[in-house]
mmCIF file of N, CA and C and ligand atoms in Angstrom:
data_model
loop_
_atom_site.group_PDB
_atom_site.id
_atom_site.type_symbol
_atom_site.label_atom_id
_atom_site.label_comp_id
_atom_site.label_asym_id
_atom_site.label_seq_id
_atom_site.Cartn_x
_atom_site.Cartn_y
_atom_site.Cartn_z
ATOM 1 N N MET A 23 49.584 -25.652 27.125
ATOM 2 C CA MET A 23 49.390 -24.481 27.992
ATOM 3 C C MET A 23 49.164 -23.239 27.141
ATOM 4 N N ILE A 24 48.132 -22.529 27.468
ATOM 5 C CA ILE A 24 47.842 -21.291 26.754
ATOM 6 C C ILE A 24 48.146 -20.134 27.684
ATOM 7 N N LYS A 25 48.876 -19.188 27.170
ATOM 8 C CA LYS A 25 49.259 -18.054 28.010
ATOM 9 C C LYS A 25 48.457 -16.818 27.622
ATOM 10 N N ILE A 26 47.795 -16.252 28.593
ATOM 11 C CA ILE A 26 47.042 -15.016 28.359
ATOM 12 C C ILE A 26 47.710 -13.929 29.184
ATOM 13 N N SER A 27 48.110 -12.851 28.551
ATOM 14 C CA SER A 27 48.603 -11.717 29.333
ATOM 15 C C SER A 27 47.704 -10.520 29.085
ATOM 16 N N ILE A 28 47.436 -9.828 30.149
ATOM 17 C CA ILE A 28 46.558 -8.666 30.086
ATOM 18 C C ILE A 28 47.370 -7.450 30.496
ATOM 19 N N CYS A 29 47.337 -6.430 29.656
ATOM 20 C CA CYS A 29 48.102 -5.224 29.959
ATOM 21 C C CYS A 29 47.487 -4.503 31.157
ATOM 22 N N PHE A 30 48.312 -4.248 32.134
ATOM 23 C CA PHE A 30 47.869 -3.475 33.291
ATOM 24 C C PHE A 30 48.595 -2.134 33.371
ATOM 25 N N GLY A 31 49.017 -1.635 32.223
ATOM 26 C CA GLY A 31 49.513 -0.261 32.173
ATOM 27 C C GLY A 31 48.370 0.684 32.525
ATOM 28 N N SER A 32 48.682 1.946 32.792
ATOM 29 C CA SER A 32 47.630 2.808 33.328
ATOM 30 C C SER A 32 46.487 3.029 32.350
ATOM 31 N N ALA A 33 46.756 3.135 31.062
ATOM 32 C CA ALA A 33 45.666 3.360 30.106
ATOM 33 C C ALA A 33 44.732 2.154 30.055
ATOM 34 N N CYS A 34 45.308 0.978 29.967
ATOM 35 C CA CYS A 34 44.469 -0.228 29.920
ATOM 36 C C CYS A 34 43.756 -0.448 31.244
ATOM 37 N N HIS A 35 44.416 -0.118 32.311
ATOM 38 C CA HIS A 35 43.773 -0.223 33.622
ATOM 39 C C HIS A 35 42.506 0.633 33.648
ATOM 40 N N LEU A 36 42.627 1.873 33.165
ATOM 41 C CA LEU A 36 41.469 2.770 33.144
ATOM 42 C C LEU A 36 40.378 2.266 32.203
ATOM 43 N N ARG A 37 40.783 1.566 31.187
ATOM 44 C CA ARG A 37 39.793 1.069 30.232
ATOM 45 C C ARG A 37 39.182 -0.253 30.665
ATOM 46 N N GLY A 38 39.555 -0.744 31.816
ATOM 47 C CA GLY A 38 38.848 -1.913 32.350
ATOM 48 C C GLY A 38 39.622 -3.217 32.308
ATOM 49 N N ALA A 39 40.954 -3.143 32.356
ATOM 50 C CA ALA A 39 41.761 -4.366 32.326
ATOM 51 C C ALA A 39 41.358 -5.336 33.445
ATOM 52 N N TYR A 40 41.003 -4.777 34.584
ATOM 53 C CA TYR A 40 40.651 -5.652 35.702
ATOM 54 C C TYR A 40 39.358 -6.421 35.412
ATOM 55 N N ASN A 41 38.406 -5.750 34.763
ATOM 56 C CA ASN A 41 37.165 -6.436 34.393
ATOM 57 C C ASN A 41 37.422 -7.528 33.369
ATOM 58 N N VAL A 42 38.372 -7.253 32.472
ATOM 59 C CA VAL A 42 38.732 -8.262 31.470
ATOM 60 C C VAL A 42 39.352 -9.479 32.172
ATOM 61 N N LEU A 43 40.232 -9.221 33.099
ATOM 62 C CA LEU A 43 40.844 -10.313 33.859
ATOM 63 C C LEU A 43 39.774 -11.136 34.577
ATOM 64 N N ASN A 44 38.851 -10.460 35.243
ATOM 65 C CA ASN A 44 37.800 -11.176 35.970
ATOM 66 C C ASN A 44 36.929 -11.991 35.033
ATOM 67 N N ALA A 45 36.644 -11.431 33.868
ATOM 68 C CA ALA A 45 35.815 -12.162 32.903
ATOM 69 C C ALA A 45 36.534 -13.442 32.470
ATOM 70 N N PHE A 46 37.840 -13.357 32.228
ATOM 71 C CA PHE A 46 38.603 -14.570 31.883
ATOM 72 C C PHE A 46 38.603 -15.559 33.039
ATOM 73 N N ARG A 47 38.802 -15.059 34.223
ATOM 74 C CA ARG A 47 38.860 -15.966 35.384
ATOM 75 C C ARG A 47 37.539 -16.701 35.562
ATOM 76 N N THR A 48 36.442 -15.988 35.382
ATOM 77 C CA THR A 48 35.126 -16.615 35.519
ATOM 78 C C THR A 48 34.964 -17.748 34.508
ATOM 79 N N LEU A 49 35.396 -17.493 33.259
ATOM 80 C CA LEU A 49 35.261 -18.526 32.225
ATOM 81 C C LEU A 49 36.201 -19.698 32.480
ATOM 82 N N ILE A 50 37.394 -19.394 32.960
ATOM 83 C CA ILE A 50 38.351 -20.468 33.255
ATOM 84 C C ILE A 50 37.774 -21.394 34.330
ATOM 85 N N ASP A 51 37.126 -20.806 35.330
ATOM 86 C CA ASP A 51 36.475 -21.615 36.368
ATOM 87 C C ASP A 51 35.299 -22.390 35.801
ATOM 88 N N LYS A 52 34.505 -21.697 35.028
ATOM 89 C CA LYS A 52 33.285 -22.304 34.504
ATOM 90 C C LYS A 52 33.618 -23.519 33.639
ATOM 91 N N TYR A 53 34.647 -23.390 32.816
ATOM 92 C CA TYR A 53 34.997 -24.492 31.915
ATOM 93 C C TYR A 53 36.062 -25.399 32.509
ATOM 94 N N GLN A 54 36.416 -25.120 33.741
ATOM 95 C CA GLN A 54 37.318 -25.992 34.505
ATOM 96 C C GLN A 54 38.619 -26.300 33.768
ATOM 97 N N VAL A 55 39.250 -25.242 33.312
ATOM 98 C CA VAL A 55 40.511 -25.428 32.602
ATOM 99 C C VAL A 55 41.678 -24.679 33.273
ATOM 100 N N PRO A 56 41.656 -24.496 34.595
ATOM 101 C CA PRO A 56 42.684 -23.644 35.193
ATOM 102 C C PRO A 56 44.105 -24.146 34.986
ATOM 103 N N SER A 57 44.297 -25.457 34.915
ATOM 104 C CA SER A 57 45.670 -25.944 34.815
ATOM 105 C C SER A 57 46.220 -25.793 33.402
ATOM 106 N N GLU A 58 45.362 -25.490 32.460
ATOM 107 C CA GLU A 58 45.824 -25.393 31.076
ATOM 108 C C GLU A 58 46.054 -23.957 30.654
ATOM 109 N N ILE A 59 45.745 -23.044 31.539
ATOM 110 C CA ILE A 59 45.827 -21.636 31.167
ATOM 111 C C ILE A 59 46.644 -20.865 32.188
ATOM 112 N N ASP A 60 47.569 -20.118 31.664
ATOM 113 C CA ASP A 60 48.417 -19.289 32.499
ATOM 114 C C ASP A 60 47.991 -17.850 32.228
ATOM 115 N N ILE A 61 47.453 -17.188 33.237
ATOM 116 C CA ILE A 61 46.966 -15.834 33.014
ATOM 117 C C ILE A 61 47.763 -14.880 33.894
ATOM 118 N N GLU A 62 48.200 -13.792 33.316
ATOM 119 C CA GLU A 62 49.050 -12.887 34.083
ATOM 120 C C GLU A 62 48.893 -11.455 33.599
ATOM 121 N N GLY A 63 49.331 -10.544 34.422
ATOM 122 C CA GLY A 63 49.353 -9.140 34.039
ATOM 123 C C GLY A 63 50.610 -8.843 33.234
ATOM 124 N N ASP A 64 50.541 -7.818 32.428
ATOM 125 C CA ASP A 64 51.679 -7.477 31.582
ATOM 126 C C ASP A 64 51.919 -5.971 31.643
ATOM 127 N N PHE A 65 53.065 -5.571 31.184
ATOM 128 C CA PHE A 65 53.381 -4.145 31.129
ATOM 129 C C PHE A 65 52.739 -3.506 29.904
ATOM 130 N N CYS A 66 52.816 -2.203 29.852
ATOM 131 C CA CYS A 66 52.288 -1.452 28.711
ATOM 132 C C CYS A 66 52.844 -2.031 27.409
ATOM 133 N N GLN A 67 51.944 -2.246 26.470
ATOM 134 C CA GLN A 67 52.322 -2.835 25.186
ATOM 135 C C GLN A 67 52.525 -1.778 24.106
ATOM 136 N N GLY A 68 52.451 -0.510 24.500
ATOM 137 C CA GLY A 68 52.673 0.566 23.544
ATOM 138 C C GLY A 68 51.495 0.830 22.620
ATOM 139 N N LYS A 69 50.351 0.293 22.961
ATOM 140 C CA LYS A 69 49.154 0.512 22.136
ATOM 141 C C LYS A 69 48.047 1.080 23.010
ATOM 142 N N CYS A 70 48.419 2.071 23.800
ATOM 143 C CA CYS A 70 47.524 2.546 24.860
ATOM 144 C C CYS A 70 46.187 3.067 24.346
ATOM 145 N N THR A 71 46.156 3.578 23.122
ATOM 146 C CA THR A 71 44.878 4.089 22.621
ATOM 147 C C THR A 71 43.991 2.954 22.127
ATOM 148 N N GLU A 72 44.527 1.753 22.118
ATOM 149 C CA GLU A 72 43.741 0.612 21.621
ATOM 150 C C GLU A 72 43.428 -0.386 22.723
ATOM 151 N N GLY A 73 43.503 0.074 23.951
ATOM 152 C CA GLY A 73 43.290 -0.838 25.072
ATOM 153 C C GLY A 73 41.839 -1.256 25.246
ATOM 154 N N VAL A 74 41.553 -2.213 25.934
ATOM 155 C CA VAL A 74 42.517 -3.025 26.678
ATOM 156 C C VAL A 74 43.277 -3.935 25.705
ATOM 157 N N VAL A 75 44.569 -4.036 25.909
ATOM 158 C CA VAL A 75 45.412 -4.872 25.061
ATOM 159 C C VAL A 75 45.709 -6.182 25.793
ATOM 160 N N ILE A 76 45.483 -7.288 25.113
ATOM 161 C CA ILE A 76 45.852 -8.577 25.708
ATOM 162 C C ILE A 76 46.694 -9.358 24.705
ATOM 163 N N LYS A 77 47.342 -10.386 25.207
ATOM 164 C CA LYS A 77 48.054 -11.308 24.322
ATOM 165 C C LYS A 77 47.578 -12.716 24.649
ATOM 166 N N VAL A 78 47.263 -13.457 23.622
ATOM 167 C CA VAL A 78 46.966 -14.873 23.801
ATOM 168 C C VAL A 78 48.095 -15.597 23.088
ATOM 169 N N ASN A 79 48.901 -16.312 23.865
ATOM 170 C CA ASN A 79 50.201 -16.766 23.392
ATOM 171 C C ASN A 79 50.913 -15.525 22.851
ATOM 172 N N ASP A 80 51.310 -15.486 21.593
ATOM 173 C CA ASP A 80 51.996 -14.262 21.178
ATOM 174 C C ASP A 80 51.142 -13.370 20.298
ATOM 175 N N GLU A 81 49.884 -13.684 20.222
ATOM 176 C CA GLU A 81 49.000 -12.874 19.371
ATOM 177 C C GLU A 81 48.436 -11.711 20.181
ATOM 178 N N ILE A 82 48.667 -10.501 19.671
ATOM 179 C CA ILE A 82 48.152 -9.314 20.365
ATOM 180 C C ILE A 82 46.723 -9.056 19.907
ATOM 181 N N ILE A 83 45.842 -8.829 20.870
ATOM 182 C CA ILE A 83 44.450 -8.493 20.561
ATOM 183 C C ILE A 83 44.153 -7.159 21.240
ATOM 184 N N THR A 84 43.652 -6.217 20.465
ATOM 185 C CA THR A 84 43.414 -4.877 21.006
ATOM 186 C C THR A 84 41.914 -4.624 21.170
ATOM 187 N N ASN A 85 41.615 -3.516 21.848
ATOM 188 C CA ASN A 85 40.224 -3.102 22.060
ATOM 189 C C ASN A 85 39.382 -4.184 22.717
ATOM 190 N N VAL A 86 39.944 -4.836 23.690
ATOM 191 C CA VAL A 86 39.214 -5.888 24.388
ATOM 192 C C VAL A 86 38.402 -5.259 25.519
ATOM 193 N N ALA A 87 37.130 -5.556 25.519
ATOM 194 C CA ALA A 87 36.273 -5.167 26.644
ATOM 195 C C ALA A 87 35.735 -6.452 27.251
ATOM 196 N N LYS A 88 35.192 -6.349 28.447
ATOM 197 C CA LYS A 88 34.771 -7.593 29.090
ATOM 198 C C LYS A 88 33.698 -8.306 28.276
ATOM 199 N N GLU A 89 32.915 -7.543 27.516
ATOM 200 C CA GLU A 89 31.872 -8.143 26.673
ATOM 201 C C GLU A 89 32.464 -9.003 25.552
ATOM 202 N N LYS A 90 33.722 -8.756 25.226
ATOM 203 C CA LYS A 90 34.337 -9.509 24.122
ATOM 204 C C LYS A 90 35.062 -10.757 24.610
ATOM 205 N N VAL A 91 35.210 -10.870 25.918
ATOM 206 C CA VAL A 91 36.063 -11.935 26.448
ATOM 207 C C VAL A 91 35.511 -13.311 26.113
ATOM 208 N N TYR A 92 34.187 -13.452 26.159
ATOM 209 C CA TYR A 92 33.604 -14.767 25.891
ATOM 210 C C TYR A 92 34.003 -15.271 24.500
ATOM 211 N N ASP A 93 33.867 -14.405 23.500
ATOM 212 C CA ASP A 93 34.210 -14.823 22.134
ATOM 213 C C ASP A 93 35.692 -15.163 22.010
ATOM 214 N N ILE A 94 36.526 -14.345 22.619
ATOM 215 C CA ILE A 94 37.967 -14.597 22.550
ATOM 216 C C ILE A 94 38.299 -15.912 23.242
ATOM 217 N N PHE A 95 37.681 -16.110 24.370
ATOM 218 C CA PHE A 95 37.930 -17.336 25.132
ATOM 219 C C PHE A 95 37.541 -18.569 24.309
ATOM 220 N N MET A 96 36.361 -18.514 23.709
ATOM 221 C CA MET A 96 35.884 -19.664 22.932
ATOM 222 C C MET A 96 36.797 -19.928 21.740
ATOM 223 N N GLU A 97 37.156 -18.858 21.055
ATOM 224 C CA GLU A 97 37.911 -19.045 19.816
ATOM 225 C C GLU A 97 39.380 -19.360 20.078
ATOM 226 N N LYS A 98 39.998 -18.548 20.899
ATOM 227 C CA LYS A 98 41.462 -18.649 21.026
ATOM 228 C C LYS A 98 41.888 -19.599 22.139
ATOM 229 N N VAL A 99 41.063 -19.708 23.156
ATOM 230 C CA VAL A 99 41.491 -20.512 24.299
ATOM 231 C C VAL A 99 40.932 -21.926 24.182
ATOM 232 N N LEU A 100 39.623 -22.070 24.202
ATOM 233 C CA LEU A 100 39.082 -23.429 24.075
ATOM 234 C C LEU A 100 39.322 -23.972 22.680
ATOM 235 N N GLY A 101 39.179 -23.126 21.668
ATOM 236 C CA GLY A 101 39.434 -23.556 20.289
ATOM 237 C C GLY A 101 40.894 -23.949 20.108
ATOM 238 N N GLY A 102 41.791 -23.148 20.655
ATOM 239 C CA GLY A 102 43.221 -23.390 20.503
ATOM 240 C C GLY A 102 43.694 -24.650 21.206
ATOM 241 N N LYS A 103 42.990 -25.039 22.225
ATOM 242 C CA LYS A 103 43.363 -26.204 23.012
ATOM 243 C C LYS A 103 43.303 -27.499 22.213
ATOM 244 N N GLN A 104 42.416 -27.506 21.212
ATOM 245 C CA GLN A 104 42.232 -28.751 20.469
ATOM 246 C C GLN A 104 43.325 -28.981 19.435
ATOM 247 N N HIS A 105 44.167 -27.994 19.204
ATOM 248 C CA HIS A 105 45.181 -28.166 18.162
ATOM 249 C C HIS A 105 46.503 -28.602 18.769
HETATM 250 S S1 LIG B 659 48.669 0.781 28.932
HETATM 251 FE FE1 LIG B 659 48.079 -0.986 27.831
HETATM 252 S S2 LIG B 659 49.105 -0.698 25.956
HETATM 253 FE FE2 LIG B 659 49.782 0.964 27.128
#
């Protein structure tokens, strides 16, 4: 199980956290891996100027925009699944 948390604090929200969430959801559907991924909202991570902030398992990734989600998904989510 891979856990993705997306910060929904106000700064990250303004920077497009919802779009990031939707981009992940679209990929999760497309690659048909919903049961292997737990995706949830998170509180402010204290890195508001570096938002959107997400965590994949316990790794914090900053400056995430929806355009970056595909690469993160491929590397950390689908890539991580094989280990
Ligand atoms: S609002 Fe996302 S890190 Fe603070």
